[in-house]
mmCIF file of N, CA and C in Angstrom:
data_model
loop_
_atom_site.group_PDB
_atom_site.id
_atom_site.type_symbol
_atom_site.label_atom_id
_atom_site.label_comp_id
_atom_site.label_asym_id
_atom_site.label_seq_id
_atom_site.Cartn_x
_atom_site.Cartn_y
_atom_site.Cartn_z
ATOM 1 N N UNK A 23 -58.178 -13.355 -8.601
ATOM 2 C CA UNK A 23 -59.603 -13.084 -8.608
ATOM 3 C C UNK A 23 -60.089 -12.428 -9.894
ATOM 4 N N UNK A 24 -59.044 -12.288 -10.991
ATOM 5 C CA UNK A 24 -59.535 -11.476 -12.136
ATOM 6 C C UNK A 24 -60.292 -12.338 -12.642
ATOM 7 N N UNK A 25 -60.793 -13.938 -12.718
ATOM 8 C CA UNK A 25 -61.633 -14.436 -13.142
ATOM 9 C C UNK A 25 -62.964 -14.481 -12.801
ATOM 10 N N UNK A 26 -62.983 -13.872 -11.608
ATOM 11 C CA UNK A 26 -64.159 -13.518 -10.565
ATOM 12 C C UNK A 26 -65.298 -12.281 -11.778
ATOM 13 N N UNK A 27 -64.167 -11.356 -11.799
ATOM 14 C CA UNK A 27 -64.656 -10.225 -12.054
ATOM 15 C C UNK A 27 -64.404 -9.541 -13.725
ATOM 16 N N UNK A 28 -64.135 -10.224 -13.934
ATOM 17 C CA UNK A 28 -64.018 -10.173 -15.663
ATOM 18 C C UNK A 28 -64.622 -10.663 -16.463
ATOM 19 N N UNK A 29 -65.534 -11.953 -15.351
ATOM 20 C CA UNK A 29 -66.513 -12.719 -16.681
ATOM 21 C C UNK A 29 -67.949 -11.952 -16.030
ATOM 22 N N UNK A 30 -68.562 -11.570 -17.107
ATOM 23 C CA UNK A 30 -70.193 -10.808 -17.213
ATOM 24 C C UNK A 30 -70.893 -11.812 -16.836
ATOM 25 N N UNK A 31 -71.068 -13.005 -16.910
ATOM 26 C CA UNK A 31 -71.609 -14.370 -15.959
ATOM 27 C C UNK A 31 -71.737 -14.532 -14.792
ATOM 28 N N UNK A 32 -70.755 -13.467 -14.105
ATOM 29 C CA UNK A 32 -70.633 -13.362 -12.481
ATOM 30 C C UNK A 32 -71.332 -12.826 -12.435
ATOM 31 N N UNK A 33 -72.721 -12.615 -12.122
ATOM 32 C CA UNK A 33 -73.845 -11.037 -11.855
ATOM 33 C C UNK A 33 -73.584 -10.513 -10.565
ATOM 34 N N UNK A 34 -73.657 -11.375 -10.002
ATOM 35 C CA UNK A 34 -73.707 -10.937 -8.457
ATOM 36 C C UNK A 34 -72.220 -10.551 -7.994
ATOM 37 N N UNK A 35 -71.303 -10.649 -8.978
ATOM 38 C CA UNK A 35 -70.195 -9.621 -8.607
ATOM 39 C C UNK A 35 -69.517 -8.552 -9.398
ATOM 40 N N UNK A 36 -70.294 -8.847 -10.694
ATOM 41 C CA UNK A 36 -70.093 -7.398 -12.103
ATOM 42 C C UNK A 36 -71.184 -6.699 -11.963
ATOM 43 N N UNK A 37 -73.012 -6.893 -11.404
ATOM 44 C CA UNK A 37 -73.460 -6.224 -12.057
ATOM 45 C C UNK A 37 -74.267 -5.424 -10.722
ATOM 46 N N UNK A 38 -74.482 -4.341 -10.786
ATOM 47 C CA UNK A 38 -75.351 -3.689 -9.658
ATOM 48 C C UNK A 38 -76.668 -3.832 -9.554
ATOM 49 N N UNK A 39 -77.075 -3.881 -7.734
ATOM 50 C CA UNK A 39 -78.214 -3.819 -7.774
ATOM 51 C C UNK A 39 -78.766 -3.425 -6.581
ATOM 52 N N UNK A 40 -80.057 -2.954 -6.428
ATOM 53 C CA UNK A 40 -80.669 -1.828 -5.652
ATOM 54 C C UNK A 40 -80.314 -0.490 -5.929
ATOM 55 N N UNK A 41 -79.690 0.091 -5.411
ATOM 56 C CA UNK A 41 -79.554 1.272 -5.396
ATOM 57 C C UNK A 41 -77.480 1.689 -5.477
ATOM 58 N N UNK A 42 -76.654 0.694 -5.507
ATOM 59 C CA UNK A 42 -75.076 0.372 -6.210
ATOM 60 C C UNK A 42 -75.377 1.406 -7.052
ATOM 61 N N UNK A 43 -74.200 2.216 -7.011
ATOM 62 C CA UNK A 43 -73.420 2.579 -7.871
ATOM 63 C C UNK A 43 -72.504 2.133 -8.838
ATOM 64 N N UNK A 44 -71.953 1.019 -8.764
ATOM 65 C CA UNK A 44 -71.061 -0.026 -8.902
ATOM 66 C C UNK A 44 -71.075 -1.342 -8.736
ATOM 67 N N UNK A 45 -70.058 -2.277 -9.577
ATOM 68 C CA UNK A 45 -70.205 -3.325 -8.244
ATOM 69 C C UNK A 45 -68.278 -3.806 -9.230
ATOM 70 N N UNK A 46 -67.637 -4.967 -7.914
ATOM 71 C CA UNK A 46 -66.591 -5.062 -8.531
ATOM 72 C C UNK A 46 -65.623 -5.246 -7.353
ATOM 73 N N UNK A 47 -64.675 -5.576 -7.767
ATOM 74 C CA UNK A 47 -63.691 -5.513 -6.193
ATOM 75 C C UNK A 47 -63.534 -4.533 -5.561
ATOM 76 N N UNK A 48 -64.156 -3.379 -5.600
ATOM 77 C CA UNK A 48 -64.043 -2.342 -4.356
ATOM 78 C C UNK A 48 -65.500 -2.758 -2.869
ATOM 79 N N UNK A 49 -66.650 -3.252 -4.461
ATOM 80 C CA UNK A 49 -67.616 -3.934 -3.613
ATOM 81 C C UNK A 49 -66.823 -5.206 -2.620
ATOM 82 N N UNK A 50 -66.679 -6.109 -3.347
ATOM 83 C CA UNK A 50 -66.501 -7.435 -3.060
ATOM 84 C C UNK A 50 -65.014 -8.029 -2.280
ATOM 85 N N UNK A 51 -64.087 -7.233 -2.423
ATOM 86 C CA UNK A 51 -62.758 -7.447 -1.465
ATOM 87 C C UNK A 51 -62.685 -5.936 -0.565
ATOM 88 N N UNK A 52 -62.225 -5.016 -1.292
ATOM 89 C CA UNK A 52 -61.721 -4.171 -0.677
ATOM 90 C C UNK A 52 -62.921 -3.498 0.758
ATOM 91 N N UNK A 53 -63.345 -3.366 0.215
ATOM 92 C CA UNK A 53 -64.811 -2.788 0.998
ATOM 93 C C UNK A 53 -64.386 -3.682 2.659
ATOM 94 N N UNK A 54 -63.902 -5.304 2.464
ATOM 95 C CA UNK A 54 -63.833 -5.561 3.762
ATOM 96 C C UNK A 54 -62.492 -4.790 4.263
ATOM 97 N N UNK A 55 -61.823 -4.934 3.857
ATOM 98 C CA UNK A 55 -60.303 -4.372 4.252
ATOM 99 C C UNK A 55 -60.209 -2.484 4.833
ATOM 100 N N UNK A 56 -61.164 -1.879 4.185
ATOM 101 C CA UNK A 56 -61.798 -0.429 4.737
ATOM 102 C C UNK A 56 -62.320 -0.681 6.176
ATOM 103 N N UNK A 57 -63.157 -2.034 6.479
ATOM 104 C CA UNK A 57 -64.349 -1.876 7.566
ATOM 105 C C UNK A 57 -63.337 -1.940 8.238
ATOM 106 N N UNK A 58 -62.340 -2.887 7.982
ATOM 107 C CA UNK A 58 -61.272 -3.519 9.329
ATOM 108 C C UNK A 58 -60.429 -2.435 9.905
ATOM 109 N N UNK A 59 -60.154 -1.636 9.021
ATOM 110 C CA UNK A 59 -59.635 -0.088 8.941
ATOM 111 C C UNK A 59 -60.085 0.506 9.783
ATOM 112 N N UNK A 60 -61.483 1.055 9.752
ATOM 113 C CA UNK A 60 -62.079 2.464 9.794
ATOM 114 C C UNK A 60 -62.543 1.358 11.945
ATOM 115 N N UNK A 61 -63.129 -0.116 11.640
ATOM 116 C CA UNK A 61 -62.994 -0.474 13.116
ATOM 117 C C UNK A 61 -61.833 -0.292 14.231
ATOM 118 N N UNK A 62 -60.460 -0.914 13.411
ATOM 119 C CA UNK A 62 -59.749 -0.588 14.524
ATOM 120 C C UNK A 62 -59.026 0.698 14.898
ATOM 121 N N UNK A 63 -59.307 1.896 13.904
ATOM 122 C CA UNK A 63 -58.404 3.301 14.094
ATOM 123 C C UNK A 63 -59.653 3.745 14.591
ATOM 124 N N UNK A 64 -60.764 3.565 14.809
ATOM 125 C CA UNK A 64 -62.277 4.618 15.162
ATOM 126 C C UNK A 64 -62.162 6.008 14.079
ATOM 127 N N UNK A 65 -61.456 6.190 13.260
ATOM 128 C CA UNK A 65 -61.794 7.018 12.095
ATOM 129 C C UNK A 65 -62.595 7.014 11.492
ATOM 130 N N UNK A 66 -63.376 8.323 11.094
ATOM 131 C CA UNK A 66 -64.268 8.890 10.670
ATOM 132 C C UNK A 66 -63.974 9.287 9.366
ATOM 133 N N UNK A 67 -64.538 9.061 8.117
ATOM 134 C CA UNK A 67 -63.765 9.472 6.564
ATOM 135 C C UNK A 67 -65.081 10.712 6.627
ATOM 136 N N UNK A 68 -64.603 11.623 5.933
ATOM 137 C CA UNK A 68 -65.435 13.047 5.767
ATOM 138 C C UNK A 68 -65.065 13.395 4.308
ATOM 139 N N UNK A 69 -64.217 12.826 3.501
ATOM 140 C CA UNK A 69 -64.226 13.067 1.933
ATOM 141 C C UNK A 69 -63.317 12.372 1.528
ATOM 142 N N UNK A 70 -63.648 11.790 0.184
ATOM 143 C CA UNK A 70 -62.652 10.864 -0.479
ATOM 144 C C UNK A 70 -62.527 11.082 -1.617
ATOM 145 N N UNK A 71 -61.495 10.696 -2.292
ATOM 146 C CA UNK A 71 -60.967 10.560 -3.878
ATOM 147 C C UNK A 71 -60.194 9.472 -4.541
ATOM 148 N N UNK A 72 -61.630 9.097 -5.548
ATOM 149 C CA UNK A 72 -61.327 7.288 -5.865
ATOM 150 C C UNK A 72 -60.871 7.364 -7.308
ATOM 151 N N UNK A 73 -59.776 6.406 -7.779
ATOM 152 C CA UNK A 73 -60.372 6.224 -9.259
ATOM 153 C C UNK A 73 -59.895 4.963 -9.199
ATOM 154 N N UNK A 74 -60.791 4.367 -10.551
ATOM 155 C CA UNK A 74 -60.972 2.408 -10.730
ATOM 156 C C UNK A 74 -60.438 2.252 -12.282
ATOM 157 N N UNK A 75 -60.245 1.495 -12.559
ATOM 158 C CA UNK A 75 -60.370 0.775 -13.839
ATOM 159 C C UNK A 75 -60.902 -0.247 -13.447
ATOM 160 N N UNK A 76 -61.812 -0.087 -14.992
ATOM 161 C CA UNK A 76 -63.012 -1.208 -14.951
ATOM 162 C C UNK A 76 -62.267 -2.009 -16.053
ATOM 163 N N UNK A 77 -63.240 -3.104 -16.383
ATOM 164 C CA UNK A 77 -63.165 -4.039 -16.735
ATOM 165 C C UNK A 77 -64.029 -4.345 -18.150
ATOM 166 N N UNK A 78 -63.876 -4.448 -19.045
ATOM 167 C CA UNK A 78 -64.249 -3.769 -20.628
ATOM 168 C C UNK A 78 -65.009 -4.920 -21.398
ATOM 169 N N UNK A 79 -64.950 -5.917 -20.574
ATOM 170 C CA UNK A 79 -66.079 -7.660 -20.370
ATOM 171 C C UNK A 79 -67.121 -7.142 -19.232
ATOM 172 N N UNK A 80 -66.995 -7.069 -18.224
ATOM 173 C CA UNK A 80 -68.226 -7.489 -17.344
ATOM 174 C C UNK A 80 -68.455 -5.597 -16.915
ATOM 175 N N UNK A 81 -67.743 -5.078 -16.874
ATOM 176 C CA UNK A 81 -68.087 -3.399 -16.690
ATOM 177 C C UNK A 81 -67.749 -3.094 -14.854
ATOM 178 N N UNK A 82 -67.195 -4.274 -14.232
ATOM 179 C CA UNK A 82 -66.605 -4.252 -13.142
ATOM 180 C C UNK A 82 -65.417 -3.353 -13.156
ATOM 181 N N UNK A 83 -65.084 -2.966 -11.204
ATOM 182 C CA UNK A 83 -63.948 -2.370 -11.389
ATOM 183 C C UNK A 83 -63.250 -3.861 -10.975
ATOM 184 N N UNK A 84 -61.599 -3.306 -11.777
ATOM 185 C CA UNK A 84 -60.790 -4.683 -10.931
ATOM 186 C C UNK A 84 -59.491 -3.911 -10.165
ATOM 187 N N UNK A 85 -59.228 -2.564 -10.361
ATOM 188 C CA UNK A 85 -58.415 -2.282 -9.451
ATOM 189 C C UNK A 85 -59.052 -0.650 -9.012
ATOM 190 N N UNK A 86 -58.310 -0.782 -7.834
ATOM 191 C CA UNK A 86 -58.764 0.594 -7.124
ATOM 192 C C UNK A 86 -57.888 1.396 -6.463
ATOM 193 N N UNK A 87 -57.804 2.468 -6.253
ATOM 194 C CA UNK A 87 -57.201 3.124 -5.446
ATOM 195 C C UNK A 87 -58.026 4.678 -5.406
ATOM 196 N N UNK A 88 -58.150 4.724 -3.914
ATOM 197 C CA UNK A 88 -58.571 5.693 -3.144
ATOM 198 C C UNK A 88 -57.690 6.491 -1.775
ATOM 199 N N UNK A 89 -57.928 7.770 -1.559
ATOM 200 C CA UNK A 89 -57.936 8.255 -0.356
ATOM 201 C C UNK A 89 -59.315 9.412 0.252
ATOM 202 N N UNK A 90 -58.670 8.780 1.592
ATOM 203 C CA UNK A 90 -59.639 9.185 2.509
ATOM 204 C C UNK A 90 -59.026 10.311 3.379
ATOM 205 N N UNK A 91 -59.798 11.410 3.659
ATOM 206 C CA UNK A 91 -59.495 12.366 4.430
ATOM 207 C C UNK A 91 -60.527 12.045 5.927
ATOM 208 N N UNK A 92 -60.052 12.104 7.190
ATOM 209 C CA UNK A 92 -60.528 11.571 8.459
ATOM 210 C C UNK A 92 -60.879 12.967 9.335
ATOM 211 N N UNK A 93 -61.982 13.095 10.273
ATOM 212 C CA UNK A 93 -62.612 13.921 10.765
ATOM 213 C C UNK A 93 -61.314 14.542 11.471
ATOM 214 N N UNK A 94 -60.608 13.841 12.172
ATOM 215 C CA UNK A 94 -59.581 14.422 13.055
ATOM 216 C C UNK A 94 -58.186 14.944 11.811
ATOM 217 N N UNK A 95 -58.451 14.629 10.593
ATOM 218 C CA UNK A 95 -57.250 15.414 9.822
ATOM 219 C C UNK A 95 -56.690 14.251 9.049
ATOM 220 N N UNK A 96 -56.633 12.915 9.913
ATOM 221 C CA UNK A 96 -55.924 11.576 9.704
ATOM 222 C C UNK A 96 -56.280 11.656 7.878
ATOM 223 N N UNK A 97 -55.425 10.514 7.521
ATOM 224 C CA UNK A 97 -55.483 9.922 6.026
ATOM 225 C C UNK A 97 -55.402 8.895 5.529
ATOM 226 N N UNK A 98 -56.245 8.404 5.118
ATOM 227 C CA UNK A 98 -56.285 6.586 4.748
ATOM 228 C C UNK A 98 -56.004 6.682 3.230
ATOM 229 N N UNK A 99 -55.279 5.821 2.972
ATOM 230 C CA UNK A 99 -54.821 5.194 1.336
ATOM 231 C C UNK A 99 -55.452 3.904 1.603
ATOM 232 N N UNK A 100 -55.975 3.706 0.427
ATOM 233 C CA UNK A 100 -56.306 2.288 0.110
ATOM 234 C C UNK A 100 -56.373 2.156 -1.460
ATOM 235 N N UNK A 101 -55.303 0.523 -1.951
ATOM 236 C CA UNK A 101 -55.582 0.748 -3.251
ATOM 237 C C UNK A 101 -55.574 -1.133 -3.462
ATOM 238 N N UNK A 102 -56.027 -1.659 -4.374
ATOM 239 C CA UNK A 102 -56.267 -3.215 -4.969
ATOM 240 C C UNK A 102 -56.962 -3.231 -6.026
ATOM 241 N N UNK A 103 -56.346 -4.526 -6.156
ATOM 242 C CA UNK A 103 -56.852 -5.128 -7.410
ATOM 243 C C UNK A 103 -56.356 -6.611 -7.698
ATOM 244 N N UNK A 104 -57.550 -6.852 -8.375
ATOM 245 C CA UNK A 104 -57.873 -8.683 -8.806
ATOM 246 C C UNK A 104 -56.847 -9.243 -9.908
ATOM 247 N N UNK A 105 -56.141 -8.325 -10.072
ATOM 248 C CA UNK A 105 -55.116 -8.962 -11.438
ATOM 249 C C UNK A 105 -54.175 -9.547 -10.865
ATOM 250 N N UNK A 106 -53.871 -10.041 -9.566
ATOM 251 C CA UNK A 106 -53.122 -10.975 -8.737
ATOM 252 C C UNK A 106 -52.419 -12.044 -9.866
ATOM 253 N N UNK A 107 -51.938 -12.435 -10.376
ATOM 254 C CA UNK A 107 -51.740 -13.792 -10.839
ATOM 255 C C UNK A 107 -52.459 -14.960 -10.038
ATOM 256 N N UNK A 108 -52.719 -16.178 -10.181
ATOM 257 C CA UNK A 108 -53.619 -16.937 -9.167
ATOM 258 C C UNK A 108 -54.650 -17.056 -9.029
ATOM 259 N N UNK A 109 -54.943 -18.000 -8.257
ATOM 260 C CA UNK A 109 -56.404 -18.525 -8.031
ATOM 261 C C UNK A 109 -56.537 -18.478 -6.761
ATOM 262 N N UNK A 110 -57.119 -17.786 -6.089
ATOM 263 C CA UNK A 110 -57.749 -17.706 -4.398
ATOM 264 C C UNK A 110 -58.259 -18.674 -4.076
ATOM 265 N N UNK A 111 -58.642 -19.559 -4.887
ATOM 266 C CA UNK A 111 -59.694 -20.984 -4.328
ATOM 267 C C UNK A 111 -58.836 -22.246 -5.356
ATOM 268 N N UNK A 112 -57.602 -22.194 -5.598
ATOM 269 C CA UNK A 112 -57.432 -22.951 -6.387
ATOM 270 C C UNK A 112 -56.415 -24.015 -5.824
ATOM 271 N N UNK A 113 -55.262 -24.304 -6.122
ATOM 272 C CA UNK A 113 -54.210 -25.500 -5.266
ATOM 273 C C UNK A 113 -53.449 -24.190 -4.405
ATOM 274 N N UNK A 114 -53.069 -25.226 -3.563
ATOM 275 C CA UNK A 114 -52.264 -24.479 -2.064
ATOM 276 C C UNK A 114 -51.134 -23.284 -2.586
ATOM 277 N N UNK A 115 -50.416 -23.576 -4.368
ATOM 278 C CA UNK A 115 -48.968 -23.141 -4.318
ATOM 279 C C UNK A 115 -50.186 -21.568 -5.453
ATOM 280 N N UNK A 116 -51.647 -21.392 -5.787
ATOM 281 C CA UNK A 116 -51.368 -20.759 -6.272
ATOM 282 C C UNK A 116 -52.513 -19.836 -5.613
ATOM 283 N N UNK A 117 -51.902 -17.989 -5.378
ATOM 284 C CA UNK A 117 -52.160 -16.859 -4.556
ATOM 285 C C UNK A 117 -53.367 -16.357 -5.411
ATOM 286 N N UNK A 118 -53.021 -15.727 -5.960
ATOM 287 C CA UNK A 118 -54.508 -14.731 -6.388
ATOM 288 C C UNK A 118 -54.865 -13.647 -5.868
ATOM 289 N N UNK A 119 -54.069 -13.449 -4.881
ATOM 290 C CA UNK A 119 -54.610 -12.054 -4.081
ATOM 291 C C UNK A 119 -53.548 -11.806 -2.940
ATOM 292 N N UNK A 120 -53.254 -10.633 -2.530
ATOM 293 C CA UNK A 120 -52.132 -10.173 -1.659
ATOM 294 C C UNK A 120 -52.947 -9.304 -0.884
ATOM 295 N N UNK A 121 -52.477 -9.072 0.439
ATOM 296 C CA UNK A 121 -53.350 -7.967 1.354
ATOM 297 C C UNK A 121 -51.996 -7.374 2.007
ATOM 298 N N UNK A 122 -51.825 -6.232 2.411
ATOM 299 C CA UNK A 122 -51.484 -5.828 2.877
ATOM 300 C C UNK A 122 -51.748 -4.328 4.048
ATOM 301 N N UNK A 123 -51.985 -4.676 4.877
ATOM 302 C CA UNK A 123 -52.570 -3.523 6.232
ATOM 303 C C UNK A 123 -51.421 -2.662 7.077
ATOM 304 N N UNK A 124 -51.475 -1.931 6.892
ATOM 305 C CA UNK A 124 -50.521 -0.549 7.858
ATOM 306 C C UNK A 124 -50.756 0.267 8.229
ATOM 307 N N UNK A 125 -51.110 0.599 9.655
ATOM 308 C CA UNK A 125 -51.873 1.374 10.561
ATOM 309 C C UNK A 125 -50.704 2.103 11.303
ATOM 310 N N UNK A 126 -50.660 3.652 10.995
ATOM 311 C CA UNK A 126 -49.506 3.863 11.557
ATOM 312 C C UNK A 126 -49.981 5.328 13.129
ATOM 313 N N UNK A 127 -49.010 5.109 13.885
ATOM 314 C CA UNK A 127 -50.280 6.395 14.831
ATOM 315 C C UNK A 127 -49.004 6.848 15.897
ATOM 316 N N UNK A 128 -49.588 7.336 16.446
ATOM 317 C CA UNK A 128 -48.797 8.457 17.096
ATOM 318 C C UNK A 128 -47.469 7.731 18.797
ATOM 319 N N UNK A 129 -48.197 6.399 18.876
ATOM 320 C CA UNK A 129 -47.645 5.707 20.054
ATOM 321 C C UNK A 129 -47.662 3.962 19.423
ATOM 322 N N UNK A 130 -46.974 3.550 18.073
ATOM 323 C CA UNK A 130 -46.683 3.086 17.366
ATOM 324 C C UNK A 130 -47.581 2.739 16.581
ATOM 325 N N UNK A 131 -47.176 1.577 15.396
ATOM 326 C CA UNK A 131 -48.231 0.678 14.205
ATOM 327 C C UNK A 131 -48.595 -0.598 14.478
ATOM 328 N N UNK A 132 -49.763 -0.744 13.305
ATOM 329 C CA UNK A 132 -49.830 -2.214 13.597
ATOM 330 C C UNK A 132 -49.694 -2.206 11.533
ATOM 331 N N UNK A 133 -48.988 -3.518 11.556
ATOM 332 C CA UNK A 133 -48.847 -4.174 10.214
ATOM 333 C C UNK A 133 -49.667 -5.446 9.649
ATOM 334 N N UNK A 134 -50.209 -5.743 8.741
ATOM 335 C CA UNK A 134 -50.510 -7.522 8.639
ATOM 336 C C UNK A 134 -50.202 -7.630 7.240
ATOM 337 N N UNK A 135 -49.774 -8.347 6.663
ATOM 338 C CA UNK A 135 -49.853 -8.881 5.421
ATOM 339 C C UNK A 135 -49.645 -10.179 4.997
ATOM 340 N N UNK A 136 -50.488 -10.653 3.857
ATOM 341 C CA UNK A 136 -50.878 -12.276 3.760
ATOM 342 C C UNK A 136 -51.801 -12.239 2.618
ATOM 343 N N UNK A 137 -51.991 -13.353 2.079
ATOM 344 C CA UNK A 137 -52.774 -14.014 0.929
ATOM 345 C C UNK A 137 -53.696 -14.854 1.441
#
C-alpha cells in the first residue's frame, strides 16, 4: 500500500480534511483494525501514545505505532505500516499488507492473522 500513500496525487488519502489532524494509514487501514478491537473487547481507551513516520512526498503517515491505556487498566498495542512489499489489489501471488490481531484476556484469546 506504500503506493497508496506516498504519491501526493492520492488526496483523499495524503491530504486532510475538515477538521483531520492527519490523514494516512492510521486514517485509512489501521483505524479499521482499532474499531474491530475496541468492538469485540468493549474497551474503553482513556489515553494514548502514538508516534508515525510520515512520508516526505505526500506528508502522509505510512507506519504507526501506538498504545492505548483502557478504563479498566487493560492495554492495547497497535502498530502498521504500508511498506508491505506488494500490491493489495494487484495479482493473487502479490501481498502488500499483513494483519495481524491478538486479543488476549483472562478466560483465554482470540488470534487472526491474514493478508
Amino acid at each position: 500500500l506504500l503506493w497508496l500513500f506516498d504519491d501526493p496525487a492520492n488526496v483523499g488519502w495524503t491530504k486532510t480534511s475538515g477538521a483531520m489532524v492527519g490523514n494516512g494509514f492510521a486514517w485509512g487501514q489501521c483505524s479499521h483494525l482499532l474499531a474491530w478491537v475496541l468492538q469485540v473487547t468493549g474497551l474503553e481507551p482513556v489515553s494514548v501514545f502514538c508516534a508515525m513516520t510520515r512520508s516526505e512526498r505526500s506528508g502522509a503517515d505510512l507506519a504507526d505505532a501506538a498504545t492505548f491505556v483502557a478504563s479498566n487498566g487493560a492495554t492495547i498495542s497497535l502498530s502498521g505500516s504500508c511498506t508491505v512489499p506488494g500490491n493489495a489489489h494487484g495479482s493473487e501471488d502479490s501481498v502488500g499488507k499483513h494483519v495481524s490481531l491478538r486479543v488476549f484476556g483472562t478466560e483465554g484469546s482470540i488470534e487472526y492473522e491474514g493478508n
